[in-house]
């Protein structure tokens, strides 16, 4: 990644007022729980999206992305549900959502450059939104980076950008992770009330690493699978007479399953309820330093996502099995599924072997080479320069 400030000068002919950045994320555990009012446990990645930005006095957003390889102009007055199309929606949508929230925001010149793999389930979309949102906050004096409450408000604007302008019906985990995570900690996110807690996550001190595998597989969610899962959860909650599946305690699961109308709803509900319980167990295990238990929970989470929620795919299953076969305490798909990335909890001295095993398993099947890299829990969105 070259300096986004220099690219900005080349594209717009002037220095940016500053550079802001926001991280991608991996979710340690708690998948497909956010839109069920449940618990998730993401960390911020060291990989970040940078946005070199200047404020404008008019209502024009001019935005360049190194990854998209183009510069686009968007009039803020034209931004709204479904408009603009394409990648600029993620940035323009944030300015639109901030205005809708009563913030005085004008146009900007923006240059985006990212080290977060795009479309790999590591949340490049929220990194883009939150980098632009952080810049807008500082450039227009909104104070939305000041504390966790202000950051949560900015996260909500970024969620609206993604849901309403970009039209991607995701939950709120990604934006909360990008804005609220802390170095060396995982973020326990309660999606029922937005409450957060920071859980120590320093694997190096315990002689372990978290290995991410970007499978480079992408069986797009565009065929409506994500929406289908959300609707199934809503229907299950409606049949059970609760607002969300969060309201089903693990102890009442069997009784709830018996009341549901179809096997599909039973499978989806079993995943959500057991997955939320696994997040609580993982937090307790991390606090106890019991990484073997964390690994066991990763395995159970993956099996549940594969068999009950049916959002895994061959590439994710192979990456998980290969890592476990090479000494990982546990591994699981992370993110929405149908491709994207997996994570593995690996003793330091087995990390290279695990990466080699994953690559070999893909090569043996004739699949494109996956990217394996260790990650640590990094800092949230901030001004860099
Ligand atoms: P993920 O968030 O897991 O990477 P998404 O499908 O949610 O995958 O978001 C990817 C989309 O976000 C891209 O298709 C593009 O529209 C937009 N995007 C993310 N990062 C960039 C970037 N650096 N430049 C341009 N667009 C980006
Ligand atoms: Mg995304």
Short mmCIF file of C-alpha atoms in Angstrom, two decimals, residues 20-257:
data_model
loop_
_atom_site.label_atom_id
_atom_site.label_comp_id
_atom_site.label_asym_id
_atom_site.label_seq_id
_atom_site.Cartn_x
_atom_site.Cartn_y
_atom_site.Cartn_z
CA UNK A 20 -7.91 8.26 8.92
CA UNK A 21 -8.09 4.48 9.02
CA UNK A 22 -10.32 1.70 10.27
CA UNK A 23 -9.62 -2.03 10.70
CA UNK A 24 -11.12 -5.14 9.19
CA UNK A 25 -12.24 -7.73 11.73
CA UNK A 26 -12.52 -11.40 12.39
CA UNK A 27 -15.22 -12.72 14.61
CA UNK A 28 -13.79 -15.23 17.09
CA UNK A 29 -17.18 -16.81 17.73
CA UNK A 30 -20.87 -15.87 17.65
CA UNK A 31 -21.77 -16.15 13.95
CA UNK A 32 -25.14 -15.15 12.51
CA UNK A 33 -26.12 -14.06 16.00
CA UNK A 34 -26.02 -10.26 15.60
CA UNK A 35 -29.36 -9.96 13.81
CA UNK A 36 -30.86 -12.28 16.43
CA UNK A 37 -30.09 -9.91 19.29
CA UNK A 38 -27.29 -12.26 20.32
CA UNK A 39 -23.62 -12.12 21.28
CA UNK A 40 -20.56 -11.82 19.05
CA UNK A 41 -16.85 -11.64 19.86
CA UNK A 42 -14.83 -9.89 17.13
CA UNK A 43 -11.28 -8.57 17.17
CA UNK A 44 -9.99 -5.70 15.02
CA UNK A 45 -7.40 -6.85 12.48
CA UNK A 46 -4.00 -5.26 11.95
CA UNK A 47 -5.12 -4.87 8.30
CA UNK A 48 -6.81 -1.50 7.83
CA UNK A 49 -8.48 0.71 5.24
CA UNK A 50 -6.99 4.20 5.06
CA UNK A 51 -8.85 7.27 3.82
CA UNK A 52 -6.94 10.47 3.00
CA UNK A 53 -9.56 13.21 3.15
CA UNK A 54 -10.28 16.91 2.86
CA UNK A 55 -13.51 18.74 3.58
CA UNK A 56 -15.22 20.59 0.74
CA UNK A 57 -17.41 23.67 1.06
CA UNK A 58 -20.06 22.23 -1.27
CA UNK A 59 -22.14 19.03 -1.32
CA UNK A 60 -19.96 16.98 -3.64
CA UNK A 61 -18.21 13.74 -2.66
CA UNK A 62 -15.23 13.03 -4.89
CA UNK A 63 -13.79 9.64 -4.04
CA UNK A 64 -10.93 7.60 -5.41
CA UNK A 65 -10.20 3.99 -4.50
CA UNK A 66 -6.89 2.35 -5.30
CA UNK A 67 -8.60 -1.05 -5.18
CA UNK A 68 -11.49 -0.01 -7.45
CA UNK A 69 -9.04 1.87 -9.71
CA UNK A 70 -11.40 4.76 -10.35
CA UNK A 71 -12.46 8.20 -9.17
CA UNK A 72 -16.18 8.88 -8.82
CA UNK A 73 -18.18 12.03 -8.09
CA UNK A 74 -21.39 11.79 -6.11
CA UNK A 75 -23.70 14.73 -5.30
CA UNK A 76 -24.83 14.25 -1.69
CA UNK A 77 -28.33 15.33 -2.66
CA UNK A 78 -28.57 12.27 -4.91
CA UNK A 79 -27.67 9.81 -2.14
CA UNK A 80 -30.44 7.73 -0.63
CA UNK A 81 -31.77 4.17 -0.41
CA UNK A 82 -30.29 2.21 -3.34
CA UNK A 83 -28.31 5.20 -4.71
CA UNK A 84 -25.50 5.39 -5.71
CA UNK A 85 -24.83 1.87 -6.99
CA UNK A 86 -21.51 0.11 -6.45
CA UNK A 87 -18.66 0.64 -4.05
CA UNK A 88 -19.19 4.39 -3.56
CA UNK A 89 -22.45 3.61 -1.73
CA UNK A 90 -20.45 2.55 1.34
CA UNK A 91 -18.78 5.97 1.61
CA UNK A 92 -21.56 8.25 0.35
CA UNK A 93 -24.01 6.34 2.54
CA UNK A 94 -22.13 7.31 5.67
CA UNK A 95 -22.37 11.03 4.88
CA UNK A 96 -26.07 10.57 4.08
CA UNK A 97 -26.70 8.67 7.33
CA UNK A 98 -24.83 11.28 9.39
CA UNK A 99 -27.01 14.00 7.87
CA UNK A 100 -30.12 11.95 8.58
CA UNK A 101 -28.91 11.78 12.19
CA UNK A 102 -28.78 15.58 12.35
CA UNK A 103 -25.04 16.09 11.81
CA UNK A 104 -23.87 19.00 9.65
CA UNK A 105 -21.80 17.31 6.99
CA UNK A 106 -20.63 18.72 3.65
CA UNK A 107 -18.83 17.15 0.71
CA UNK A 108 -15.35 15.65 0.85
CA UNK A 109 -12.44 14.63 -1.34
CA UNK A 110 -11.46 11.09 -0.35
CA UNK A 111 -8.71 8.67 -1.37
CA UNK A 112 -9.15 5.11 -0.18
CA UNK A 113 -6.43 2.49 0.02
CA UNK A 114 -6.92 -0.79 1.85
CA UNK A 115 -4.91 -3.71 3.18
CA UNK A 116 -8.12 -5.53 4.12
CA UNK A 117 -8.83 -8.21 1.51
CA UNK A 118 -12.04 -7.13 -0.24
CA UNK A 119 -14.95 -9.55 -0.12
CA UNK A 120 -13.05 -12.09 2.02
CA UNK A 121 -15.42 -11.98 4.97
CA UNK A 122 -12.99 -9.75 6.88
CA UNK A 123 -15.25 -6.73 6.65
CA UNK A 124 -13.60 -4.43 4.14
CA UNK A 125 -17.00 -2.80 3.73
CA UNK A 126 -17.24 -1.64 7.36
CA UNK A 127 -13.55 -0.64 7.32
CA UNK A 128 -14.33 1.65 4.37
CA UNK A 129 -17.43 3.10 6.03
CA UNK A 130 -15.74 3.65 9.36
CA UNK A 131 -12.59 5.23 7.87
CA UNK A 132 -14.75 7.72 5.96
CA UNK A 133 -17.02 8.21 8.98
CA UNK A 134 -14.03 8.89 11.25
CA UNK A 135 -12.73 11.46 8.78
CA UNK A 136 -16.13 13.16 8.50
CA UNK A 137 -16.40 13.29 12.27
CA UNK A 138 -13.09 15.12 12.64
CA UNK A 139 -13.37 17.32 9.53
CA UNK A 140 -16.84 18.57 10.46
CA UNK A 141 -16.28 18.71 14.23
CA UNK A 142 -18.84 16.03 15.10
CA UNK A 143 -16.87 14.49 18.00
CA UNK A 144 -17.95 10.97 17.10
CA UNK A 145 -14.60 9.40 18.01
CA UNK A 146 -14.52 10.98 21.46
CA UNK A 147 -15.73 8.03 23.54
CA UNK A 148 -17.47 4.68 23.17
CA UNK A 149 -20.97 6.23 23.23
CA UNK A 150 -20.07 8.62 20.41
CA UNK A 151 -18.35 5.82 18.50
CA UNK A 152 -21.45 3.65 18.87
CA UNK A 153 -23.49 6.48 17.30
CA UNK A 154 -21.05 6.63 14.36
CA UNK A 155 -21.29 2.82 14.07
CA UNK A 156 -25.09 3.12 13.74
CA UNK A 157 -24.67 5.63 10.89
CA UNK A 158 -22.27 3.22 9.15
CA UNK A 159 -24.77 0.36 9.57
CA UNK A 160 -27.48 2.52 7.95
CA UNK A 161 -25.10 3.26 5.06
CA UNK A 162 -24.56 -0.44 4.47
CA UNK A 163 -28.17 -1.54 5.01
CA UNK A 164 -30.06 1.28 3.33
CA UNK A 165 -27.74 2.83 0.75
CA UNK A 166 -25.54 -0.13 -0.24
CA UNK A 167 -28.53 -2.43 0.27
CA UNK A 168 -26.61 -5.13 2.17
CA UNK A 169 -28.78 -6.43 4.99
CA UNK A 170 -25.97 -7.14 7.45
CA UNK A 171 -26.17 -6.93 11.23
CA UNK A 172 -24.21 -4.41 13.28
CA UNK A 173 -21.19 -6.42 14.32
CA UNK A 174 -18.73 -5.23 11.68
CA UNK A 175 -19.09 -1.51 12.32
CA UNK A 176 -19.03 -1.96 16.10
CA UNK A 177 -15.82 -3.97 15.77
CA UNK A 178 -14.16 -1.35 13.57
CA UNK A 179 -15.02 1.49 15.96
CA UNK A 180 -15.01 -0.08 19.44
CA UNK A 181 -12.39 -2.86 19.51
CA UNK A 182 -9.16 -2.32 21.43
CA UNK A 183 -5.60 -3.55 21.00
CA UNK A 184 -5.04 -6.87 22.76
CA UNK A 185 -8.74 -7.42 23.42
CA UNK A 186 -11.75 -9.02 21.83
CA UNK A 187 -15.02 -7.10 21.90
CA UNK A 188 -17.93 -8.89 23.53
CA UNK A 189 -20.86 -7.31 21.78
CA UNK A 190 -24.40 -7.74 23.04
CA UNK A 191 -26.53 -7.04 20.00
CA UNK A 192 -29.73 -6.90 22.07
CA UNK A 193 -28.85 -3.65 23.81
CA UNK A 194 -25.52 -2.66 22.24
CA UNK A 195 -23.62 -3.23 25.48
CA UNK A 196 -19.91 -4.00 25.07
CA UNK A 197 -17.14 -5.50 27.18
CA UNK A 198 -13.45 -5.89 26.41
CA UNK A 199 -12.13 -9.41 26.89
CA UNK A 200 -8.34 -9.89 27.09
CA UNK A 201 -7.12 -11.63 23.95
CA UNK A 202 -3.35 -12.00 23.89
CA UNK A 203 -2.59 -15.38 22.36
CA UNK A 204 1.14 -14.66 21.96
CA UNK A 205 1.52 -14.51 25.73
CA UNK A 206 0.04 -18.03 25.83
CA UNK A 207 2.25 -19.32 23.01
CA UNK A 208 -0.52 -19.50 20.43
CA UNK A 209 -1.50 -17.69 17.26
CA UNK A 210 -4.76 -17.02 15.47
CA UNK A 211 -4.30 -18.04 11.86
CA UNK A 212 -6.68 -16.55 9.30
CA UNK A 213 -7.24 -18.33 5.98
CA UNK A 214 -8.78 -16.29 3.18
CA UNK A 215 -10.09 -19.15 1.07
CA UNK A 216 -10.59 -16.80 -1.91
CA UNK A 217 -13.82 -18.67 -2.50
CA UNK A 218 -16.85 -16.53 -3.00
CA UNK A 219 -20.18 -18.19 -3.44
CA UNK A 220 -21.94 -14.84 -3.33
CA UNK A 221 -24.66 -14.24 -0.79
CA UNK A 222 -26.46 -12.52 -3.69
CA UNK A 223 -28.62 -15.54 -4.26
CA UNK A 224 -30.43 -14.47 -1.14
CA UNK A 225 -29.09 -17.06 1.31
CA UNK A 226 -28.26 -14.46 3.97
CA UNK A 227 -31.73 -12.93 3.67
CA UNK A 228 -33.27 -16.41 3.84
CA UNK A 229 -31.45 -17.16 7.10
CA UNK A 230 -32.59 -13.87 8.58
CA UNK A 231 -36.18 -14.50 7.58
CA UNK A 232 -36.10 -18.04 8.98
CA UNK A 233 -34.90 -16.66 12.32
CA UNK A 234 -37.65 -14.04 12.31
CA UNK A 235 -40.24 -16.68 11.52
CA UNK A 236 -38.94 -18.97 14.27
CA UNK A 237 -39.05 -16.10 16.77
CA UNK A 238 -42.60 -15.26 15.68
CA UNK A 239 -43.74 -18.89 16.09
CA UNK A 240 -42.19 -18.92 19.57
CA UNK A 241 -43.77 -15.58 20.48
CA UNK A 242 -40.47 -13.85 21.26
CA UNK A 243 -38.92 -10.68 19.80
CA UNK A 244 -35.70 -12.45 18.78
CA UNK A 245 -34.12 -15.88 19.25
CA UNK A 246 -31.95 -14.33 21.96
CA UNK A 247 -34.97 -14.69 24.21
CA UNK A 248 -34.76 -18.51 24.04
CA UNK A 249 -32.52 -19.66 26.91
CA UNK A 250 -30.39 -22.74 26.19
CA UNK A 251 -32.29 -24.64 28.89
CA UNK A 252 -35.55 -24.06 27.04
CA UNK A 253 -34.19 -25.05 23.62
CA UNK A 254 -35.68 -28.54 23.38
CA UNK A 255 -39.10 -27.31 24.33
CA UNK A 256 -38.81 -24.45 21.79
CA UNK A 257 -37.71 -26.82 19.04
#
